[in-house]
Amino acid sequence: MKEYRTCTCNEIDLKDVGKKVRIAGFVQTIRDFGGLVFLDIRDMYGITQVVTSGKDDDVDFASHIPLESCISIYGEVKKRDEETVNPKLKTGLVEIRIEEISILGKRTENLPFEVNTNQEIREDLRLQYRFLDLRNDRLKNNLLLRAKVLQFLRNEMIKQGFLEVQTPILTSSSPEGARDYLVPSRLHPGEFYALPQAPQQFKQLLMVSGIDKYFQIAPCFRDEDARADRAPGEFYQLDMEMAYATQEDVFTAIEPVIYNTFKEYSNKKITNYPFPRISYNESMLKYGTDKPDLRNPLFIIDLSEFFNKCTFKPFINRTVRAIKIKGHLSKGFHEKLLQYAISIGMGGLRIFRSSR
């Protein structure tokens, strides 16, 4: 028999009733009913309820195990009584009657915060106790989602004949728009390696070498100030390169990858491919930015020709552009709209009300 566990905490069900199993995980809750103690044991995969025998020693020992301690349980799988069935759990129809209980790692200090809770916790405290923070279901599910998305991206690229190549992390510095992170060399005092801002030179080297289609989930390191749409430090990107390819060839290769990934892992409405193509000039004139959010129904309309027919001199022979907004506008919305206008170079924006 395996020393620590024979199954995970989401595997047992009615077909296992009568079997002897061993599970291991963290103590999530303890419910002491005097003659019996129920414990919920949690691992990465799920939760299983275990229950002590009626012996006083077993009850006393189990009731004093600190929460979030790591334990191993051995016992027989039993069907739960009807009134104790938990339909929210995959293992909610069964429980394990404890025959042996071993503490693998006992919690010796008070918990700085509850692990599975929706309450706001200071970030510095979460990072200080990161091993507890990562036990939270939300963060665990984020890690699982990230792993699934990366695997899905790999499969999509490999299906199209792309070869995954891991490019070097320690490299020489090259001008790519941001500051490099530098790593001092022990063997060559006074000299430094640079962390790559992107695999640009390496993937071009692969193309010259005859590697036809390359991709990787590439780490990129940039020592730059934080922006609204980018955090400083490191980030990862799906990086690709194709030989003998036109712009349309690249679009044809990457659009189904993006569409299929979001279709698989997002519950949002997704635009089918081929995606809309908007030129830079059209985007700036219509949306005021080169990266428009197409979910926004507001866009800029050129009214210069119409206002050239009026007698109001400030509008004659001038460029007049407007955003049409339906409904009542609050004062706060006015201010936000003006701030937005200034940010996209429409500092001369004025707001007019119309009955139409």
mmCIF file of C-alpha atoms in Angstrom:
data_model
loop_
_atom_site.group_PDB
_atom_site.id
_atom_site.type_symbol
_atom_site.label_atom_id
_atom_site.label_comp_id
_atom_site.label_asym_id
_atom_site.label_seq_id
_atom_site.Cartn_x
_atom_site.Cartn_y
_atom_site.Cartn_z
ATOM 1 C CA MET A 1 0.000 0.000 0.000
ATOM 2 C CA LYS A 2 1.193 3.525 -0.714
ATOM 3 C CA GLU A 3 2.506 5.204 2.401
ATOM 4 C CA TYR A 4 0.703 8.546 2.191
ATOM 5 C CA ARG A 5 -2.324 8.101 -0.089
ATOM 6 C CA THR A 6 -3.972 5.656 -2.431
ATOM 7 C CA CYS A 7 -6.374 8.169 -3.964
ATOM 8 C CA THR A 8 -7.021 11.903 -4.034
ATOM 9 C CA CYS A 9 -9.764 13.762 -2.178
ATOM 10 C CA ASN A 10 -12.175 13.888 -5.134
ATOM 11 C CA GLU A 11 -11.928 10.284 -6.326
ATOM 12 C CA ILE A 12 -14.009 8.220 -3.910
ATOM 13 C CA ASP A 13 -17.712 7.666 -4.536
ATOM 14 C CA LEU A 14 -20.396 5.006 -3.987
ATOM 15 C CA LYS A 15 -18.496 2.363 -5.985
ATOM 16 C CA ASP A 16 -15.758 2.507 -3.325
ATOM 17 C CA VAL A 17 -18.032 1.784 -0.353
ATOM 18 C CA GLY A 18 -16.447 -0.961 1.747
ATOM 19 C CA LYS A 19 -12.925 -0.363 0.416
ATOM 20 C CA LYS A 20 -9.965 0.651 2.583
ATOM 21 C CA VAL A 21 -8.302 3.816 1.270
ATOM 22 C CA ARG A 22 -5.695 6.354 2.354
ATOM 23 C CA ILE A 23 -5.916 10.062 1.592
ATOM 24 C CA ALA A 24 -3.694 13.027 2.473
ATOM 25 C CA GLY A 25 -4.292 16.759 2.569
ATOM 26 C CA PHE A 26 -4.963 19.811 4.714
ATOM 27 C CA VAL A 27 -7.540 19.999 7.493
ATOM 28 C CA GLN A 28 -10.082 22.553 6.290
ATOM 29 C CA THR A 29 -12.780 22.271 8.964
ATOM 30 C CA ILE A 30 -13.396 20.346 12.204
ATOM 31 C CA ARG A 31 -16.867 19.715 13.595
ATOM 32 C CA ASP A 32 -16.964 18.234 17.078
ATOM 33 C CA PHE A 33 -20.273 16.618 18.025
ATOM 34 C CA GLY A 34 -19.093 15.206 21.336
ATOM 35 C CA GLY A 35 -19.046 11.501 20.557
ATOM 36 C CA LEU A 36 -17.951 12.011 16.944
ATOM 37 C CA VAL A 37 -15.599 14.407 15.138
ATOM 38 C CA PHE A 38 -15.977 15.187 11.439
ATOM 39 C CA LEU A 39 -13.056 16.630 9.470
ATOM 40 C CA ASP A 40 -13.008 17.974 5.906
ATOM 41 C CA ILE A 41 -9.714 17.070 4.241
ATOM 42 C CA ARG A 42 -8.713 19.168 1.231
ATOM 43 C CA ASP A 43 -6.096 18.534 -1.424
ATOM 44 C CA MET A 44 -5.562 20.069 -4.861
ATOM 45 C CA TYR A 45 -8.379 18.047 -6.383
ATOM 46 C CA GLY A 46 -11.256 18.257 -3.917
ATOM 47 C CA ILE A 47 -12.592 17.656 -0.408
ATOM 48 C CA THR A 48 -13.424 14.430 1.456
ATOM 49 C CA GLN A 49 -15.214 14.165 4.776
ATOM 50 C CA VAL A 50 -13.722 11.815 7.366
ATOM 51 C CA VAL A 51 -15.201 10.824 10.709
ATOM 52 C CA THR A 52 -13.688 9.352 13.878
ATOM 53 C CA SER A 53 -14.803 6.248 15.652
ATOM 54 C CA GLY A 54 -16.629 6.750 18.945
ATOM 55 C CA LYS A 55 -13.492 6.045 21.018
ATOM 56 C CA ASP A 56 -12.608 8.861 23.417
ATOM 57 C CA ASP A 57 -8.920 8.858 22.447
ATOM 58 C CA ASP A 58 -9.745 9.178 18.734
ATOM 59 C CA VAL A 59 -12.251 11.976 19.350
ATOM 60 C CA ASP A 60 -9.851 13.907 21.579
ATOM 61 C CA PHE A 61 -6.927 13.550 19.157
ATOM 62 C CA ALA A 62 -8.888 14.546 16.045
ATOM 63 C CA SER A 63 -10.634 17.519 17.686
ATOM 64 C CA HIS A 64 -7.306 19.112 18.648
ATOM 65 C CA ILE A 65 -5.595 18.986 15.248
ATOM 66 C CA PRO A 66 -4.908 22.607 14.197
ATOM 67 C CA LEU A 67 -6.666 23.746 11.006
ATOM 68 C CA GLU A 68 -4.486 23.721 7.867
ATOM 69 C CA SER A 69 -2.267 21.003 9.314
ATOM 70 C CA CYS A 70 -1.257 18.370 6.775
ATOM 71 C CA ILE A 71 -2.472 14.865 7.684
ATOM 72 C CA SER A 72 -2.865 11.379 6.233
ATOM 73 C CA ILE A 73 -6.019 9.323 6.881
ATOM 74 C CA TYR A 74 -6.553 5.578 6.502
ATOM 75 C CA GLY A 75 -9.966 4.000 6.815
ATOM 76 C CA GLU A 76 -13.006 2.406 5.224
ATOM 77 C CA VAL A 77 -15.282 4.219 2.770
ATOM 78 C CA LYS A 78 -18.845 4.375 4.111
ATOM 79 C CA LYS A 79 -22.063 5.654 2.575
ATOM 80 C CA ARG A 80 -23.303 8.801 4.310
ATOM 81 C CA ASP A 81 -26.627 8.915 6.082
ATOM 82 C CA GLU A 82 -29.329 10.633 4.020
ATOM 83 C CA GLU A 83 -29.405 13.688 6.296
ATOM 84 C CA THR A 84 -25.618 14.226 5.981
ATOM 85 C CA VAL A 85 -25.349 14.007 2.178
ATOM 86 C CA ASN A 86 -23.610 17.078 0.710
ATOM 87 C CA PRO A 87 -24.666 17.599 -2.952
ATOM 88 C CA LYS A 88 -22.120 20.434 -3.350
ATOM 89 C CA LEU A 89 -19.195 18.003 -3.137
ATOM 90 C CA LYS A 90 -18.227 15.377 -5.682
ATOM 91 C CA THR A 91 -17.572 13.076 -2.727
ATOM 92 C CA GLY A 92 -20.709 14.218 -0.904
ATOM 93 C CA LEU A 93 -22.378 10.786 -0.856
ATOM 94 C CA VAL A 94 -19.576 9.050 1.054
ATOM 95 C CA GLU A 95 -17.165 9.527 3.941
ATOM 96 C CA ILE A 96 -14.169 7.714 5.406
ATOM 97 C CA ARG A 97 -14.385 6.108 8.841
ATOM 98 C CA ILE A 98 -10.942 6.782 10.370
ATOM 99 C CA GLU A 99 -8.828 3.802 11.428
ATOM 100 C CA GLU A 100 -5.434 5.545 11.367
ATOM 101 C CA ILE A 101 -4.554 9.219 11.398
ATOM 102 C CA SER A 102 -1.032 10.645 10.958
ATOM 103 C CA ILE A 103 0.009 14.273 11.220
ATOM 104 C CA LEU A 104 2.531 14.952 8.432
ATOM 105 C CA GLY A 105 2.952 18.658 9.131
ATOM 106 C CA LYS A 106 1.408 20.295 12.195
ATOM 107 C CA ARG A 107 0.513 23.975 12.204
ATOM 108 C CA THR A 108 2.352 25.516 15.141
ATOM 109 C CA GLU A 109 1.368 29.193 14.812
ATOM 110 C CA ASN A 110 -1.910 31.061 14.576
ATOM 111 C CA LEU A 111 -3.145 31.533 11.017
ATOM 112 C CA PRO A 112 -2.484 35.088 9.784
ATOM 113 C CA PHE A 113 -5.722 34.869 7.749
ATOM 114 C CA GLU A 114 -8.383 32.341 6.817
ATOM 115 C CA VAL A 115 -7.376 30.413 3.728
ATOM 116 C CA ASN A 116 -10.676 29.881 1.921
ATOM 117 C CA THR A 117 -12.461 33.156 2.417
ATOM 118 C CA ASN A 118 -13.700 36.006 0.262
ATOM 119 C CA GLN A 119 -12.542 38.676 2.687
ATOM 120 C CA GLU A 120 -10.009 41.242 1.514
ATOM 121 C CA ILE A 121 -6.495 40.520 2.776
ATOM 122 C CA ARG A 122 -3.575 42.940 2.605
ATOM 123 C CA GLU A 123 -1.317 42.083 -0.300
ATOM 124 C CA ASP A 124 1.885 42.312 1.755
ATOM 125 C CA LEU A 125 0.418 39.799 4.241
ATOM 126 C CA ARG A 126 -0.662 37.462 1.441
ATOM 127 C CA LEU A 127 2.822 37.570 -0.099
ATOM 128 C CA GLN A 128 4.497 37.033 3.276
ATOM 129 C CA TYR A 129 2.471 33.833 3.696
ATOM 130 C CA ARG A 130 2.322 32.910 0.023
ATOM 131 C CA PHE A 131 2.211 29.182 0.768
ATOM 132 C CA LEU A 132 -1.112 29.758 2.545
ATOM 133 C CA ASP A 133 -2.380 32.229 -0.035
ATOM 134 C CA LEU A 134 -1.901 29.671 -2.810
ATOM 135 C CA ARG A 135 -4.113 27.188 -0.965
ATOM 136 C CA ASN A 136 -7.059 29.472 -1.719
ATOM 137 C CA ASP A 137 -9.400 28.001 -4.346
ATOM 138 C CA ARG A 138 -9.407 31.183 -6.426
ATOM 139 C CA LEU A 139 -5.623 31.286 -6.790
ATOM 140 C CA LYS A 140 -5.386 27.536 -7.283
ATOM 141 C CA ASN A 141 -7.961 27.746 -10.068
ATOM 142 C CA ASN A 142 -5.990 30.597 -11.659
ATOM 143 C CA LEU A 143 -2.914 28.356 -11.778
ATOM 144 C CA LEU A 144 -4.941 25.489 -13.232
ATOM 145 C CA LEU A 145 -6.474 27.766 -15.872
ATOM 146 C CA ARG A 146 -3.058 29.147 -16.834
ATOM 147 C CA ALA A 147 -1.665 25.629 -17.225
ATOM 148 C CA LYS A 148 -4.619 24.552 -19.378
ATOM 149 C CA VAL A 149 -4.398 27.640 -21.600
ATOM 150 C CA LEU A 150 -0.650 27.182 -22.154
ATOM 151 C CA GLN A 151 -1.139 23.516 -23.030
ATOM 152 C CA PHE A 152 -3.992 24.424 -25.390
ATOM 153 C CA LEU A 153 -1.850 27.073 -27.118
ATOM 154 C CA ARG A 154 0.954 24.552 -27.565
ATOM 155 C CA ASN A 155 -1.384 21.993 -29.080
ATOM 156 C CA GLU A 156 -2.904 24.550 -31.466
ATOM 157 C CA MET A 157 0.524 25.678 -32.685
ATOM 158 C CA ILE A 158 1.906 22.148 -33.028
ATOM 159 C CA LYS A 159 -1.168 21.117 -35.076
ATOM 160 C CA GLN A 160 -0.157 23.801 -37.596
ATOM 161 C CA GLY A 161 3.370 22.455 -37.870
ATOM 162 C CA PHE A 162 5.154 24.940 -35.590
ATOM 163 C CA LEU A 163 8.251 23.742 -33.737
ATOM 164 C CA GLU A 164 8.615 24.790 -30.091
ATOM 165 C CA VAL A 165 12.109 26.144 -29.412
ATOM 166 C CA GLN A 166 13.195 27.551 -26.041
ATOM 167 C CA THR A 167 15.535 30.503 -26.646
ATOM 168 C CA PRO A 168 18.257 31.598 -24.153
ATOM 169 C CA ILE A 169 17.498 33.709 -21.078
ATOM 170 C CA LEU A 170 21.036 35.006 -20.521
ATOM 171 C CA THR A 171 22.058 36.964 -23.597
ATOM 172 C CA SER A 172 23.833 40.105 -24.764
ATOM 173 C CA SER A 173 22.132 43.485 -24.550
ATOM 174 C CA SER A 174 20.276 44.758 -27.615
ATOM 175 C CA PRO A 175 18.263 47.949 -28.172
ATOM 176 C CA GLU A 176 14.578 46.992 -28.152
ATOM 177 C CA GLY A 177 12.788 50.003 -26.705
ATOM 178 C CA ALA A 178 13.015 49.400 -22.959
ATOM 179 C CA ARG A 179 15.804 49.088 -20.396
ATOM 180 C CA ASP A 180 17.414 45.679 -19.936
ATOM 181 C CA TYR A 181 17.663 43.773 -16.704
ATOM 182 C CA LEU A 182 21.373 43.098 -16.232
ATOM 183 C CA VAL A 183 22.950 40.046 -14.566
ATOM 184 C CA PRO A 184 26.600 40.385 -13.446
ATOM 185 C CA SER A 185 29.012 37.688 -14.606
ATOM 186 C CA ARG A 186 31.035 35.960 -11.881
ATOM 187 C CA LEU A 187 33.662 34.674 -14.323
ATOM 188 C CA HIS A 188 34.074 38.017 -16.099
ATOM 189 C CA PRO A 189 34.051 40.787 -13.460
ATOM 190 C CA GLY A 190 32.674 44.082 -14.745
ATOM 191 C CA GLU A 191 30.728 42.412 -17.549
ATOM 192 C CA PHE A 192 27.028 41.604 -17.614
ATOM 193 C CA TYR A 193 24.444 39.410 -19.244
ATOM 194 C CA ALA A 194 21.088 40.901 -20.211
ATOM 195 C CA LEU A 195 17.699 39.244 -19.818
ATOM 196 C CA PRO A 196 15.854 39.262 -23.161
ATOM 197 C CA GLN A 197 13.115 41.855 -23.657
ATOM 198 C CA ALA A 198 11.746 39.522 -26.352
ATOM 199 C CA PRO A 199 13.228 36.636 -28.397
ATOM 200 C CA GLN A 200 13.476 38.854 -31.495
ATOM 201 C CA GLN A 201 17.047 38.166 -32.570
ATOM 202 C CA PHE A 202 16.925 34.491 -31.642
ATOM 203 C CA LYS A 203 13.805 33.736 -33.670
ATOM 204 C CA GLN A 204 15.229 35.593 -36.675
ATOM 205 C CA LEU A 205 18.364 33.473 -36.283
ATOM 206 C CA LEU A 206 16.149 30.379 -36.419
ATOM 207 C CA MET A 207 14.556 31.571 -39.656
ATOM 208 C CA VAL A 208 17.955 32.183 -41.273
ATOM 209 C CA SER A 209 18.985 28.700 -40.082
ATOM 210 C CA GLY A 210 16.106 27.091 -41.969
ATOM 211 C CA ILE A 211 13.660 26.435 -39.103
ATOM 212 C CA ASP A 212 10.421 26.976 -41.017
ATOM 213 C CA LYS A 213 7.903 27.681 -38.238
ATOM 214 C CA TYR A 214 8.887 28.458 -34.647
ATOM 215 C CA PHE A 215 6.938 29.246 -31.468
ATOM 216 C CA GLN A 216 7.375 29.375 -27.717
ATOM 217 C CA ILE A 217 5.633 30.699 -24.604
ATOM 218 C CA ALA A 218 8.384 33.256 -24.135
ATOM 219 C CA PRO A 219 9.324 35.099 -20.935
ATOM 220 C CA CYS A 220 10.094 38.763 -21.608
ATOM 221 C CA PHE A 221 11.958 40.997 -19.148
ATOM 222 C CA ARG A 222 11.693 44.779 -19.341
ATOM 223 C CA ASP A 223 12.960 47.229 -16.744
ATOM 224 C CA GLU A 224 10.367 49.917 -17.418
ATOM 225 C CA ASP A 225 7.849 51.995 -15.527
ATOM 226 C CA ALA A 226 4.385 50.614 -14.881
ATOM 227 C CA ARG A 227 1.675 51.507 -17.392
ATOM 228 C CA ALA A 228 -2.084 51.156 -17.412
ATOM 229 C CA ASP A 229 -1.864 48.108 -19.692
ATOM 230 C CA ARG A 230 1.481 46.610 -18.648
ATOM 231 C CA ALA A 231 3.126 45.701 -15.370
ATOM 232 C CA PRO A 232 6.893 46.194 -15.043
ATOM 233 C CA GLY A 233 9.235 43.246 -14.670
ATOM 234 C CA GLU A 234 8.387 40.097 -16.578
ATOM 235 C CA PHE A 235 5.522 38.832 -18.677
ATOM 236 C CA TYR A 236 4.894 35.929 -21.033
ATOM 237 C CA GLN A 237 3.759 35.977 -24.636
ATOM 238 C CA LEU A 238 2.973 33.492 -27.370
ATOM 239 C CA ASP A 239 5.903 34.213 -29.666
ATOM 240 C CA MET A 240 6.026 32.912 -33.245
ATOM 241 C CA GLU A 241 7.914 33.322 -36.501
ATOM 242 C CA MET A 242 7.289 31.986 -40.010
ATOM 243 C CA ALA A 243 9.593 31.697 -43.010
ATOM 244 C CA TYR A 244 8.440 32.612 -46.531
ATOM 245 C CA ALA A 245 5.280 34.169 -45.103
ATOM 246 C CA THR A 246 3.204 37.208 -45.993
ATOM 247 C CA GLN A 247 1.177 39.255 -43.529
ATOM 248 C CA GLU A 248 -1.953 37.317 -44.550
ATOM 249 C CA ASP A 249 -0.158 34.015 -43.893
ATOM 250 C CA VAL A 250 0.563 35.161 -40.339
ATOM 251 C CA PHE A 251 -3.055 36.252 -39.810
ATOM 252 C CA THR A 252 -4.313 32.919 -41.171
ATOM 253 C CA ALA A 253 -2.078 31.028 -38.741
ATOM 254 C CA ILE A 254 -2.715 32.997 -35.556
ATOM 255 C CA GLU A 255 -6.400 33.957 -35.815
ATOM 256 C CA PRO A 256 -7.789 30.427 -35.262
ATOM 257 C CA VAL A 257 -5.410 29.967 -32.316
ATOM 258 C CA ILE A 258 -6.709 33.119 -30.616
ATOM 259 C CA TYR A 259 -10.352 32.339 -31.441
ATOM 260 C CA ASN A 260 -10.231 28.704 -30.317
ATOM 261 C CA THR A 261 -8.434 29.574 -27.075
ATOM 262 C CA PHE A 262 -10.985 32.203 -26.039
ATOM 263 C CA LYS A 263 -13.866 30.007 -27.177
ATOM 264 C CA GLU A 264 -12.577 27.182 -24.977
ATOM 265 C CA TYR A 265 -11.741 29.170 -21.833
ATOM 266 C CA SER A 266 -13.918 32.307 -21.880
ATOM 267 C CA ASN A 267 -17.653 32.757 -21.332
ATOM 268 C CA LYS A 268 -17.658 36.089 -23.198
ATOM 269 C CA LYS A 269 -19.054 36.662 -26.662
ATOM 270 C CA ILE A 270 -16.278 36.095 -29.186
ATOM 271 C CA THR A 271 -15.901 37.595 -32.651
ATOM 272 C CA ASN A 272 -15.394 34.854 -35.218
ATOM 273 C CA TYR A 273 -12.365 34.973 -37.478
ATOM 274 C CA PRO A 274 -11.206 36.388 -39.824
ATOM 275 C CA PHE A 275 -11.174 39.334 -37.442
ATOM 276 C CA PRO A 276 -12.128 42.851 -38.629
ATOM 277 C CA ARG A 277 -9.225 44.714 -40.245
ATOM 278 C CA ILE A 278 -8.988 48.403 -39.377
ATOM 279 C CA SER A 279 -6.269 50.647 -40.774
ATOM 280 C CA TYR A 280 -4.359 52.967 -38.463
ATOM 281 C CA ASN A 281 -5.863 56.101 -40.040
ATOM 282 C CA GLU A 282 -9.416 54.756 -39.804
ATOM 283 C CA SER A 283 -8.890 53.723 -36.203
ATOM 284 C CA MET A 284 -7.546 57.140 -35.161
ATOM 285 C CA LEU A 285 -10.327 59.017 -36.971
ATOM 286 C CA LYS A 286 -13.178 56.807 -35.792
ATOM 287 C CA TYR A 287 -12.049 55.821 -32.285
ATOM 288 C CA GLY A 288 -9.291 58.277 -31.392
ATOM 289 C CA THR A 289 -6.879 55.448 -30.534
ATOM 290 C CA ASP A 290 -4.867 52.822 -32.389
ATOM 291 C CA LYS A 291 -6.159 50.035 -30.110
ATOM 292 C CA PRO A 292 -9.938 50.558 -29.981
ATOM 293 C CA ASP A 293 -12.271 48.496 -27.834
ATOM 294 C CA LEU A 294 -14.891 47.441 -30.391
ATOM 295 C CA ARG A 295 -17.394 46.709 -27.611
ATOM 296 C CA ASN A 296 -17.670 50.479 -27.126
ATOM 297 C CA PRO A 297 -20.620 51.673 -29.275
ATOM 298 C CA LEU A 298 -19.340 55.296 -29.253
ATOM 299 C CA PHE A 299 -17.299 56.483 -32.209
ATOM 300 C CA ILE A 300 -16.325 59.806 -33.709
ATOM 301 C CA ILE A 301 -18.259 61.236 -36.653
ATOM 302 C CA ASP A 302 -16.902 63.952 -38.964
ATOM 303 C CA LEU A 303 -19.476 66.779 -39.260
ATOM 304 C CA SER A 304 -17.249 69.328 -41.011
ATOM 305 C CA GLU A 305 -19.252 69.324 -44.241
ATOM 306 C CA PHE A 306 -22.527 69.874 -42.374
ATOM 307 C CA PHE A 307 -21.199 72.759 -40.263
ATOM 308 C CA ASN A 308 -19.680 74.492 -43.297
ATOM 309 C CA LYS A 309 -23.284 75.296 -44.262
ATOM 310 C CA CYS A 310 -24.035 77.140 -41.017
ATOM 311 C CA THR A 311 -23.372 80.823 -40.206
ATOM 312 C CA PHE A 312 -21.598 80.224 -36.885
ATOM 313 C CA LYS A 313 -18.072 81.444 -37.716
ATOM 314 C CA PRO A 314 -16.098 79.225 -35.290
ATOM 315 C CA PHE A 315 -17.362 76.202 -37.252
ATOM 316 C CA ILE A 316 -16.858 77.521 -40.790
ATOM 317 C CA ASN A 317 -13.913 75.933 -42.648
ATOM 318 C CA ARG A 318 -12.939 74.012 -39.524
ATOM 319 C CA THR A 319 -12.762 70.347 -38.736
ATOM 320 C CA VAL A 320 -15.776 69.484 -36.608
ATOM 321 C CA ARG A 321 -16.065 65.983 -35.181
ATOM 322 C CA ALA A 322 -18.556 64.646 -32.657
ATOM 323 C CA ILE A 323 -19.535 61.641 -30.547
ATOM 324 C CA LYS A 324 -23.268 60.920 -30.396
ATOM 325 C CA ILE A 325 -24.479 59.770 -26.984
ATOM 326 C CA LYS A 326 -28.079 58.863 -26.320
ATOM 327 C CA GLY A 327 -29.856 59.501 -23.024
ATOM 328 C CA HIS A 328 -29.331 61.847 -20.080
ATOM 329 C CA LEU A 329 -25.723 62.619 -19.177
ATOM 330 C CA SER A 330 -24.740 63.230 -15.581
ATOM 331 C CA LYS A 331 -22.198 65.864 -14.598
ATOM 332 C CA GLY A 332 -19.699 63.163 -13.647
ATOM 333 C CA PHE A 333 -20.014 61.598 -17.097
ATOM 334 C CA HIS A 334 -19.411 65.012 -18.685
ATOM 335 C CA GLU A 335 -16.117 65.292 -16.813
ATOM 336 C CA LYS A 336 -15.003 61.774 -17.735
ATOM 337 C CA LEU A 337 -15.872 62.377 -21.369
ATOM 338 C CA LEU A 338 -13.835 65.580 -21.429
ATOM 339 C CA GLN A 339 -10.868 63.803 -19.821
ATOM 340 C CA TYR A 340 -11.129 61.074 -22.442
ATOM 341 C CA ALA A 341 -11.288 63.656 -25.224
ATOM 342 C CA ILE A 342 -8.149 65.372 -23.983
ATOM 343 C CA SER A 343 -6.346 62.027 -23.757
ATOM 344 C CA ILE A 344 -7.019 61.323 -27.461
ATOM 345 C CA GLY A 345 -6.226 64.814 -28.669
ATOM 346 C CA MET A 346 -9.721 66.308 -28.725
ATOM 347 C CA GLY A 347 -9.081 69.049 -26.202
ATOM 348 C CA GLY A 348 -11.536 71.343 -28.006
ATOM 349 C CA LEU A 349 -14.474 69.029 -27.261
ATOM 350 C CA ARG A 350 -17.748 70.679 -26.288
ATOM 351 C CA ILE A 351 -20.935 68.932 -25.206
ATOM 352 C CA PHE A 352 -24.227 69.984 -26.800
ATOM 353 C CA ARG A 353 -27.720 68.762 -26.018
ATOM 354 C CA SER A 354 -30.206 68.055 -28.770
ATOM 355 C CA SER A 355 -33.780 66.843 -28.874
ATOM 356 C CA ARG A 356 -32.797 64.418 -31.622
#
